Coordinates of C-alpha atoms in Angstrom, one line a residue:
M1 CA 116.2 26.9 57.6
Y2 CA 114.1 26.7 54.7
V3 CA 116.2 25.8 51.1
V4 CA 114.9 27.8 48.1
E5 CA 117.1 27.3 45.7
G6 CA 120.1 23.9 45.6
S7 CA 121.1 21.5 48.0
L8 CA 123.2 21.6 50.9
N9 CA 125.1 19.3 52.9
F10 CA 124.2 19.6 56.4
E11 CA 125.4 18.5 60.0
I12 CA 123.6 18.2 62.9
G13 CA 124.9 16.5 65.5
E14 CA 126.0 13.2 64.2
R15 CA 123.5 13.4 61.4
R16 CA 124.3 14.0 57.9
F17 CA 122.1 14.9 55.2
R18 CA 121.4 16.8 51.9
P19 CA 118.0 19.3 52.1
G20 CA 117.6 20.1 48.6
A21 CA 115.4 22.8 47.5
G22 CA 111.5 22.9 49.1
E23 CA 112.5 21.5 52.2
S24 CA 113.0 22.4 55.4
V25 CA 115.5 21.6 58.6
F26 CA 115.4 22.4 61.9
V27 CA 118.6 22.8 63.7
P28 CA 117.6 22.2 68.1
R29 CA 119.6 25.1 70.6
K30 CA 123.0 24.4 71.5
V31 CA 123.4 21.8 68.6
P32 CA 126.3 22.0 66.9
H33 CA 126.0 22.6 63.0
V34 CA 127.0 23.2 59.7
W35 CA 126.0 23.4 55.8
I36 CA 127.4 24.2 52.8
S37 CA 126.7 23.9 49.1
A38 CA 126.6 20.5 47.8
T39 CA 127.1 21.3 44.5
D40 CA 129.3 24.4 42.9
Q41 CA 126.4 26.8 42.7
P42 CA 125.0 28.9 45.5
C43 CA 121.8 28.1 47.7
R44 CA 119.3 30.5 48.6
T45 CA 117.8 30.1 52.3
I46 CA 115.6 31.6 54.8
H47 CA 116.0 31.5 58.1
V48 CA 113.4 31.9 60.7
F49 CA 115.0 32.1 64.7
Q50 CA 112.6 31.3 67.8
P51 CA 113.7 32.6 70.2
A52 CA 115.7 35.4 68.1
G53 CA 117.9 35.9 71.4
T54 CA 120.5 37.9 69.8
M55 CA 120.5 36.7 67.0
E56 CA 119.9 40.3 65.2
E57 CA 122.9 41.8 67.1
F58 CA 125.1 38.9 66.0
Y59 CA 124.5 40.0 61.9
R60 CA 124.9 43.6 62.7
E61 CA 128.4 42.3 63.8
V62 CA 129.3 40.4 61.3
G63 CA 127.8 43.1 58.5
R64 CA 130.2 45.8 59.9
F65 CA 132.7 43.5 58.5
D66 CA 132.6 44.6 54.5
D67 CA 136.2 44.3 53.5
L68 CA 136.8 41.0 54.2
P69 CA 134.9 38.0 55.6
V70 CA 134.4 37.3 59.4
H71 CA 135.8 35.0 59.3
E72 CA 139.1 36.1 57.3
A73 CA 138.7 39.4 59.4
L74 CA 138.5 38.4 62.9
S75 CA 141.0 35.7 64.5
F76 CA 140.2 31.7 65.8
D77 CA 140.1 33.2 69.3
E78 CA 138.2 36.4 68.1
F79 CA 135.7 34.7 65.8
C80 CA 134.7 32.0 68.7
L81 CA 134.1 35.2 71.3
L82 CA 132.1 36.9 69.0
F83 CA 129.8 33.5 68.7
Q84 CA 130.1 32.7 72.7
E85 CA 129.0 36.7 73.0
H86 CA 125.6 35.6 71.6
G87 CA 125.2 32.5 72.8
M88 CA 126.3 30.1 70.6

């Protein structure tokens, strides 16, 4: 993941850090991770998946929820199943 604008609070496994614009982050496969903007401003990022696996299918599935964000449209169990179906 490359941070184009802003800064993020990032957690990969047990490691926590704050990358900013111009920095990149490597997320190893099958390692739990999460990120959020470090400020009240939005961030812009570029994501590269190698190998991509079923990421395109995952994003198509998530994109079909245009009335509500996916985490509000699906129950927690449905959300977990969506991730499992795409190898996450």
